[in-house]
Tab-separated table of N, CA and C in Angstrom:
chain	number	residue	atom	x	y	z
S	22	UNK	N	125.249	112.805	99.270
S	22	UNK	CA	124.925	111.405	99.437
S	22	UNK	C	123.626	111.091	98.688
S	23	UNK	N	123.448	109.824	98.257
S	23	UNK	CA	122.505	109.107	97.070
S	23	UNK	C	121.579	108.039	98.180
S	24	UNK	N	120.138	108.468	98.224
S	24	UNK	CA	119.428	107.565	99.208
S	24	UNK	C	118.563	107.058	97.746
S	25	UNK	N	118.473	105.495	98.105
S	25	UNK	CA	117.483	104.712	97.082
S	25	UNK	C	115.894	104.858	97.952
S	26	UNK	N	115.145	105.272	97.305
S	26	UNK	CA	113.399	105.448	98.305
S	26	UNK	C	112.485	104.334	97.257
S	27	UNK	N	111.806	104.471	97.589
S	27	UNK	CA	110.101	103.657	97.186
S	27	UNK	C	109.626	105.055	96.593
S	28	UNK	N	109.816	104.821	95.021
S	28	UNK	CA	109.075	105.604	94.473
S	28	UNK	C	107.358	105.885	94.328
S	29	UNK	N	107.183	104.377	93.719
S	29	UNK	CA	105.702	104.086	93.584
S	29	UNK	C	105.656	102.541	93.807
S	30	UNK	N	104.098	102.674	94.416
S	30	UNK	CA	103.458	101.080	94.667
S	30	UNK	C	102.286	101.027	94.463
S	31	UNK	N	101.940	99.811	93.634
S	31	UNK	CA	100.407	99.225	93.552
S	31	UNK	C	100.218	97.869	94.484
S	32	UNK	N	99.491	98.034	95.691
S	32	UNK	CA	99.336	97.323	96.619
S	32	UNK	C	98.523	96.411	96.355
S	33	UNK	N	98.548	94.978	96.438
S	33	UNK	CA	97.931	93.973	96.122
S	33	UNK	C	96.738	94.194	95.137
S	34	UNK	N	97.572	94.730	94.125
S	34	UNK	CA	97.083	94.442	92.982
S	34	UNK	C	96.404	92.809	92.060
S	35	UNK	N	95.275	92.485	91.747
S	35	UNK	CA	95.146	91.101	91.303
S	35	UNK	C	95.793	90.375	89.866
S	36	UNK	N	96.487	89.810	90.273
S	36	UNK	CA	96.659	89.292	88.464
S	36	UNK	C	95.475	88.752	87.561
S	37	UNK	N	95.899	89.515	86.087
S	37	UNK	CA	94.737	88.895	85.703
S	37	UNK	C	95.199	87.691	84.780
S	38	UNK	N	96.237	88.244	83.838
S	38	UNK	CA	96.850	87.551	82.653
S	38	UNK	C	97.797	86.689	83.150
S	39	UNK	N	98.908	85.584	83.299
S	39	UNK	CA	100.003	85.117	82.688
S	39	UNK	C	100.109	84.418	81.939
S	40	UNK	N	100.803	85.090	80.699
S	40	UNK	CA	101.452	84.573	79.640
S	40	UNK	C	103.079	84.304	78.997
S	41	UNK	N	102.617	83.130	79.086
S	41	UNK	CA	104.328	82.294	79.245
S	41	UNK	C	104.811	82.851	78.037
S	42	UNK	N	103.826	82.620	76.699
S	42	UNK	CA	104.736	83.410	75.404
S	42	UNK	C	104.625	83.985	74.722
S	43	UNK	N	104.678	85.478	76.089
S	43	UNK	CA	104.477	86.524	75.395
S	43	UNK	C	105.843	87.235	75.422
S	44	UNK	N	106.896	88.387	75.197
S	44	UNK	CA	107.462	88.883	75.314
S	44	UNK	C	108.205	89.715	76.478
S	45	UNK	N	108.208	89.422	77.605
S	45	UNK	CA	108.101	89.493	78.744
S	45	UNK	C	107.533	90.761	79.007
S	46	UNK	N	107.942	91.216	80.367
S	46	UNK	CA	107.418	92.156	80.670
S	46	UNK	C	106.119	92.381	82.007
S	47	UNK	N	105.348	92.956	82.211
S	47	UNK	CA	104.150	93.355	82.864
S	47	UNK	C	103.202	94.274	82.558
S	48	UNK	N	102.185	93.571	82.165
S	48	UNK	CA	101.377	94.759	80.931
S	48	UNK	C	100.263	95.190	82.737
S	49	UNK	N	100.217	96.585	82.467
S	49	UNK	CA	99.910	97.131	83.661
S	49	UNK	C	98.465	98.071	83.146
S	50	UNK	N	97.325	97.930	83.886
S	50	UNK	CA	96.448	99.326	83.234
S	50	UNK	C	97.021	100.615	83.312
S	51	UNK	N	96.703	101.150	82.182
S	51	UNK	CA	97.453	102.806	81.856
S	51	UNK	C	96.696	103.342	82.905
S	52	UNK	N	95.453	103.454	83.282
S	52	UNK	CA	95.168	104.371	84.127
S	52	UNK	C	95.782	104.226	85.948
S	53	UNK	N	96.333	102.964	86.035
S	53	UNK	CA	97.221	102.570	87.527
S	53	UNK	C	98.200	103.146	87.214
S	54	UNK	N	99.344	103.362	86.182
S	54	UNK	CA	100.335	103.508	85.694
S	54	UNK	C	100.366	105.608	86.411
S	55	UNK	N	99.361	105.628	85.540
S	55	UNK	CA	99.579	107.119	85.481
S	55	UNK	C	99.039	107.682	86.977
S	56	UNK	N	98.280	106.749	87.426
S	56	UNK	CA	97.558	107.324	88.926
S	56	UNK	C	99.052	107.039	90.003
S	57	UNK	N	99.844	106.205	89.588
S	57	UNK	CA	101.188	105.499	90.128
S	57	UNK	C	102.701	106.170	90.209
S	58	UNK	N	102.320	107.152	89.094
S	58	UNK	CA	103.711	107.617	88.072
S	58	UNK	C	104.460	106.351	87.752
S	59	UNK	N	103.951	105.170	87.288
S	59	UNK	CA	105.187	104.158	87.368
S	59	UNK	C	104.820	104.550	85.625
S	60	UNK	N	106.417	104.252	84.712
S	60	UNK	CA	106.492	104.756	83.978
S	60	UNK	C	106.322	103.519	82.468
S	61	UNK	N	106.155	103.622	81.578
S	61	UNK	CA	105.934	102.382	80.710
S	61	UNK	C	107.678	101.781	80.382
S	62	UNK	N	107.791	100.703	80.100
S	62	UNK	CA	109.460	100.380	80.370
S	62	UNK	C	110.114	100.863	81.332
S	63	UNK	N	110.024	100.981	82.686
S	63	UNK	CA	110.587	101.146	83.809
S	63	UNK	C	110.599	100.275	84.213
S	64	UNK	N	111.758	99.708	85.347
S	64	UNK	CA	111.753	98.563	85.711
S	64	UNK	C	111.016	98.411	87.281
S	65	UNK	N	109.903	97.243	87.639
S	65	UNK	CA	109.456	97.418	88.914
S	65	UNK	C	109.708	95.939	89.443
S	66	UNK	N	109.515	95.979	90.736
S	66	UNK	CA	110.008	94.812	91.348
S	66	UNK	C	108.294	94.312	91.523
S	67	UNK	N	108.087	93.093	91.418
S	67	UNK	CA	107.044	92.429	91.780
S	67	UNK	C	106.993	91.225	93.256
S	68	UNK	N	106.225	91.768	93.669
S	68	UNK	CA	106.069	90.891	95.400
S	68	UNK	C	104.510	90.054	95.033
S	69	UNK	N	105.054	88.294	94.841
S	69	UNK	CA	103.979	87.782	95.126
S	69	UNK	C	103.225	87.605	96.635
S	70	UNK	N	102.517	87.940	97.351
S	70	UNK	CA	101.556	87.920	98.724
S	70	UNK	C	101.362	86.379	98.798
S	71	UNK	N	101.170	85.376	98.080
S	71	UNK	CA	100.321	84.463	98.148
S	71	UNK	C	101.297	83.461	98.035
S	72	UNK	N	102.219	83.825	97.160
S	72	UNK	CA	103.288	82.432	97.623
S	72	UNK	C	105.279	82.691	97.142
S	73	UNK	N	105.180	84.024	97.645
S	73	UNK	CA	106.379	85.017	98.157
S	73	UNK	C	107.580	84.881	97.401
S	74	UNK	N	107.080	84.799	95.973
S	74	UNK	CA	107.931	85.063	94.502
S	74	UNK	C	108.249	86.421	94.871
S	75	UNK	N	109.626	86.921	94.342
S	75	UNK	CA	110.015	88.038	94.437
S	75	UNK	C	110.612	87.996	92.746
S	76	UNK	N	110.486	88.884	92.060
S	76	UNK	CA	111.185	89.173	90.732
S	76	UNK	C	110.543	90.251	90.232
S	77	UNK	N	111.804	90.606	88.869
S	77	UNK	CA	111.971	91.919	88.825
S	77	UNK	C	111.777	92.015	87.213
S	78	UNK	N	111.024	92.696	86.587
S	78	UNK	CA	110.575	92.997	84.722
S	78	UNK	C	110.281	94.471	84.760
S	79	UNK	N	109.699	94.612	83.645
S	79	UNK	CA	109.315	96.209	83.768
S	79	UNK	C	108.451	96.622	83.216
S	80	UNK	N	107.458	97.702	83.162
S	80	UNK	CA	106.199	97.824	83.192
S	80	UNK	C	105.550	97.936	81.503
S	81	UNK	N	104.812	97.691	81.222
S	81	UNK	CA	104.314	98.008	79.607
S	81	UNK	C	102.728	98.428	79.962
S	82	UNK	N	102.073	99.458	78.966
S	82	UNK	CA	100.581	99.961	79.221
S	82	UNK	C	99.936	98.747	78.512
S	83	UNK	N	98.899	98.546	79.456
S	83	UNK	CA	97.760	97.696	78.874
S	83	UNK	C	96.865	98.973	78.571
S	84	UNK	N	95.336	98.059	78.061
S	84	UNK	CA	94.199	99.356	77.957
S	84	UNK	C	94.112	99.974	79.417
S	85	UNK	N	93.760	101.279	79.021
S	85	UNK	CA	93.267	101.718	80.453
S	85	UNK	C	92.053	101.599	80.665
S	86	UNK	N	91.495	101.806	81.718
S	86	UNK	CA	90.280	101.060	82.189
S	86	UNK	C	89.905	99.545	82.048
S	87	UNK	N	91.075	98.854	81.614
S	87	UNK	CA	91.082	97.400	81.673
S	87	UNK	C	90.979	96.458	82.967
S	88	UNK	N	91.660	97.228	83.748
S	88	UNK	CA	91.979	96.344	85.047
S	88	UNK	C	93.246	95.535	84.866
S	89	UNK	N	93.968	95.782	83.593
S	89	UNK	CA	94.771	94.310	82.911
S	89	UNK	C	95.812	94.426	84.152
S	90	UNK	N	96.537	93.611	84.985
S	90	UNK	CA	97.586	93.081	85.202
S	90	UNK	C	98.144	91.589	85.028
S	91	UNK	N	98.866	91.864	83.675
S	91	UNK	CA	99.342	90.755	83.129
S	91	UNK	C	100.805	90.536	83.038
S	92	UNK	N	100.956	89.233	83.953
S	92	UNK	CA	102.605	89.014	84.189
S	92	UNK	C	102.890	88.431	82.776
S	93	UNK	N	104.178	88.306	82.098
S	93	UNK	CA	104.304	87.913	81.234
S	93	UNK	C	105.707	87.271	80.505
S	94	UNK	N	105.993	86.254	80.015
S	94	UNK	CA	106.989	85.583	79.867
S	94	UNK	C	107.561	84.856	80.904
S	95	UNK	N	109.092	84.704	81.223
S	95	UNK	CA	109.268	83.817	82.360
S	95	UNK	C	108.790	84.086	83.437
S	96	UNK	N	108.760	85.666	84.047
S	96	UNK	CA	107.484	85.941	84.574
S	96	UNK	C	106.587	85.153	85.509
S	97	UNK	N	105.602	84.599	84.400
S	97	UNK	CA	104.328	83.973	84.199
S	97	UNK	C	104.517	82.688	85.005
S	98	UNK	N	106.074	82.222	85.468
S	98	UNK	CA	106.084	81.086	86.285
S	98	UNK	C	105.736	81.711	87.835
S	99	UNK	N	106.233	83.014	88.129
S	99	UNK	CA	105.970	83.039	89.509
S	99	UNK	C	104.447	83.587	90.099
S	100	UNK	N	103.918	83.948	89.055
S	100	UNK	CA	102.267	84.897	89.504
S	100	UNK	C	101.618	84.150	88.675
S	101	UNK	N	100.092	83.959	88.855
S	101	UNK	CA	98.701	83.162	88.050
S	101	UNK	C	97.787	84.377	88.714
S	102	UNK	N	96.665	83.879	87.482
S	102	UNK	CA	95.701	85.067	87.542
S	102	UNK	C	95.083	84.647	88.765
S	103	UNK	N	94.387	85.668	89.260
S	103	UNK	CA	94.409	85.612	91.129
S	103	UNK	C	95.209	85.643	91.848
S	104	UNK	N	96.134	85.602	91.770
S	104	UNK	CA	97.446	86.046	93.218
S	104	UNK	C	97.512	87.368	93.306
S	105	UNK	N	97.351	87.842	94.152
S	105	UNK	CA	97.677	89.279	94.719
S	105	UNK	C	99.243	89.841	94.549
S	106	UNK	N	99.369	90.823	94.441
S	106	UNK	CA	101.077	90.850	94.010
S	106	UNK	C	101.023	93.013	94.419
S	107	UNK	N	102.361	92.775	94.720
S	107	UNK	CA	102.410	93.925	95.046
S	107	UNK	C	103.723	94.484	93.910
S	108	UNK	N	103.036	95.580	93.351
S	108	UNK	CA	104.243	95.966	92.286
S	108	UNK	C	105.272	97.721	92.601
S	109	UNK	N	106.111	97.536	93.135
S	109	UNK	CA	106.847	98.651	93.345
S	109	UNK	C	108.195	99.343	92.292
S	110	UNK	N	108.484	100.624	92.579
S	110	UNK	CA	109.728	101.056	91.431
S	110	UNK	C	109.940	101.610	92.478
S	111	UNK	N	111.408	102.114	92.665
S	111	UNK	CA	112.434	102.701	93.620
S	111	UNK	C	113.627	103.623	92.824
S	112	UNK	N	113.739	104.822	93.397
S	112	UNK	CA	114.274	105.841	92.762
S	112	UNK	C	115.854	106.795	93.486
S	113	UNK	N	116.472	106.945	92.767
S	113	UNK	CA	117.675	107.321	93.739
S	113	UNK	C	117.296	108.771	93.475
S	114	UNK	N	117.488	109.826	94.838
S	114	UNK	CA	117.184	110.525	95.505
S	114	UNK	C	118.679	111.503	95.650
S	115	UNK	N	118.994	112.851	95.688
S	115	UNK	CA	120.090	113.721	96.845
S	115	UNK	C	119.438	113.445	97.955
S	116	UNK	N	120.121	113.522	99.156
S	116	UNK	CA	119.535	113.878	100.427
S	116	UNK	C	118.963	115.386	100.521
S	117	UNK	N	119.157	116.155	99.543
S	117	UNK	CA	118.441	117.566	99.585
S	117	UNK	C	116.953	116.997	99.251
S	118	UNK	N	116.806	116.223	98.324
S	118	UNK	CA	115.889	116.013	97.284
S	118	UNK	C	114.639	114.863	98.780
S	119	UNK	N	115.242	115.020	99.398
S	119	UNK	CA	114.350	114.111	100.751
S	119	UNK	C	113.604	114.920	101.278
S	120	UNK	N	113.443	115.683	101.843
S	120	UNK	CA	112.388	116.804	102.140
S	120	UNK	C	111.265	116.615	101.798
S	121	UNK	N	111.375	117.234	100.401
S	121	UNK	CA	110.279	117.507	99.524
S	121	UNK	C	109.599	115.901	99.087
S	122	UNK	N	110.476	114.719	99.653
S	122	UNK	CA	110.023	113.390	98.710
S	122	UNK	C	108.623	112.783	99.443
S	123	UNK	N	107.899	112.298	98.583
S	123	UNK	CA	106.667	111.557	98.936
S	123	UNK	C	106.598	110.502	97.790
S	124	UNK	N	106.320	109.283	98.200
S	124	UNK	CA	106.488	108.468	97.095
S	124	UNK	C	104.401	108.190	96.744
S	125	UNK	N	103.949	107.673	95.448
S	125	UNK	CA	102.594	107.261	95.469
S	125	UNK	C	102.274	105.921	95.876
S	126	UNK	N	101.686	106.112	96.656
S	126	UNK	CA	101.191	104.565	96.633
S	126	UNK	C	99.503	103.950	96.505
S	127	UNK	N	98.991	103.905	95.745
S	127	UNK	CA	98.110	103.232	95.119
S	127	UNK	C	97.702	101.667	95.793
S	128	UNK	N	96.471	101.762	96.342
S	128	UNK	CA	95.487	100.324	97.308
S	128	UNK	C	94.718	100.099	96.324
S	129	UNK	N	95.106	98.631	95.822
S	129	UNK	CA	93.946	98.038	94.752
S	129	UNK	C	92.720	97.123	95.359
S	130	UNK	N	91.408	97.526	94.658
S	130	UNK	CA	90.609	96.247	95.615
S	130	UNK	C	91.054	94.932	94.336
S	131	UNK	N	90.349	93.647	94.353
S	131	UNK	CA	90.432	92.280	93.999
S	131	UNK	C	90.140	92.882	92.573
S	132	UNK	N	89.266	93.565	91.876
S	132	UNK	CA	89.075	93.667	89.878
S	132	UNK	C	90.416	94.971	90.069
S	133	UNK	N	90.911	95.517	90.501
S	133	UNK	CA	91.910	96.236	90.265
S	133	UNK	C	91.724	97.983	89.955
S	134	UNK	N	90.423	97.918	90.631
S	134	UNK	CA	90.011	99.540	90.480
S	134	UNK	C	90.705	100.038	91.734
S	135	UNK	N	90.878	101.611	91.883
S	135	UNK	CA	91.837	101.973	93.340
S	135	UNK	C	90.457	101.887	94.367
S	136	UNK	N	91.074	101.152	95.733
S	136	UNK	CA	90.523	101.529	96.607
S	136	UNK	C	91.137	103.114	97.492
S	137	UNK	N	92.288	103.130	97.496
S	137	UNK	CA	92.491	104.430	98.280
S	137	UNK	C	93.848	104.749	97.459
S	138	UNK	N	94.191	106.099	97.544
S	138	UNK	CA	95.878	106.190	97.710
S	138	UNK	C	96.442	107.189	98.754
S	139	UNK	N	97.860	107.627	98.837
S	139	UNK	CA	98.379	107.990	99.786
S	139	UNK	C	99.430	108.361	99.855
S	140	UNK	N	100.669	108.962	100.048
S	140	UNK	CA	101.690	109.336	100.091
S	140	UNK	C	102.549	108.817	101.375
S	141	UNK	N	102.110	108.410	102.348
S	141	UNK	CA	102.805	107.874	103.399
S	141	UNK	C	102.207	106.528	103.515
S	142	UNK	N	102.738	105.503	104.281
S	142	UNK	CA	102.542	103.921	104.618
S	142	UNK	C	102.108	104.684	106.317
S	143	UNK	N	100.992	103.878	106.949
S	143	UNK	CA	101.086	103.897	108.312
S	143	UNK	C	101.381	103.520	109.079
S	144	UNK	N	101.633	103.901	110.298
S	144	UNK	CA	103.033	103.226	111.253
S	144	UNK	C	102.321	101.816	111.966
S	145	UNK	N	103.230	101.211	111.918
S	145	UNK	CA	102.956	99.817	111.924
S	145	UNK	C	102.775	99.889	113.630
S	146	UNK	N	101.700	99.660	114.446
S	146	UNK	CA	102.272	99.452	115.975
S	146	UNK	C	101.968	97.597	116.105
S	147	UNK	N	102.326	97.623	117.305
S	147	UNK	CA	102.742	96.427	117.876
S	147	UNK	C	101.416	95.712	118.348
């Protein structure tokens, strides 16, 4: 059996760029990318926080050490620079391959340097 997981996430990450005409995409800092494993042309789903756009492009390297998160092309209608956005990729899995799985997840502060990361989400109580 084939389980789909949460590979990698950059948690309210800030936008910096949108650009309506640029080539689409999501130009991402290389150094989030690689701290992320999210991969350059992979496809990630984007979660706006601030006014609950959901859509889906795929990742391109900005400079690293830029901070760049730049939505881009049609894109650019659902995120503006300052909205918080949460960017995830999801990976199909064996159920053998579950064990061993830990996905990254990467806490951005507001300029987009990491505040923490982690391998598990914490349990939500009531």
């Amino acid at each position: 059996m084939q389980c789909i997981m949460l590979k990698a996430k950059l948690h309210r990450a800030c936008v910096t760029h949108a650009e309506l005409d640029y080539e689409g995409s999501c130009a991402i800092d290389g150094d989030l990318l690689d701290l992320s494993g999210i991969r350059e042309y992979e496809q990630i789903q984007i979660y706006n926080v601030g006014n609950g756009q959901r859509f889906t492009t795929y990742a391109i390297r900005a400079e690293s050490g830029s901070g760049m998160i730049s939505v881009n092309g049609a894109a650019a209608h659902k995120a503006q620079p300052g909205d918080r956005v949460i960017i995830c990729t999801y990976a199909q899995f064996a159920e053998e391959e579950l064990a061993a799985f830990k996905p990254r997840l990467v806490y951005c502060n507001i300029d987009n340097t990491v505040s923490h990361s982690a391998n598990a989400i914490p349990v939500q109580v009531a």
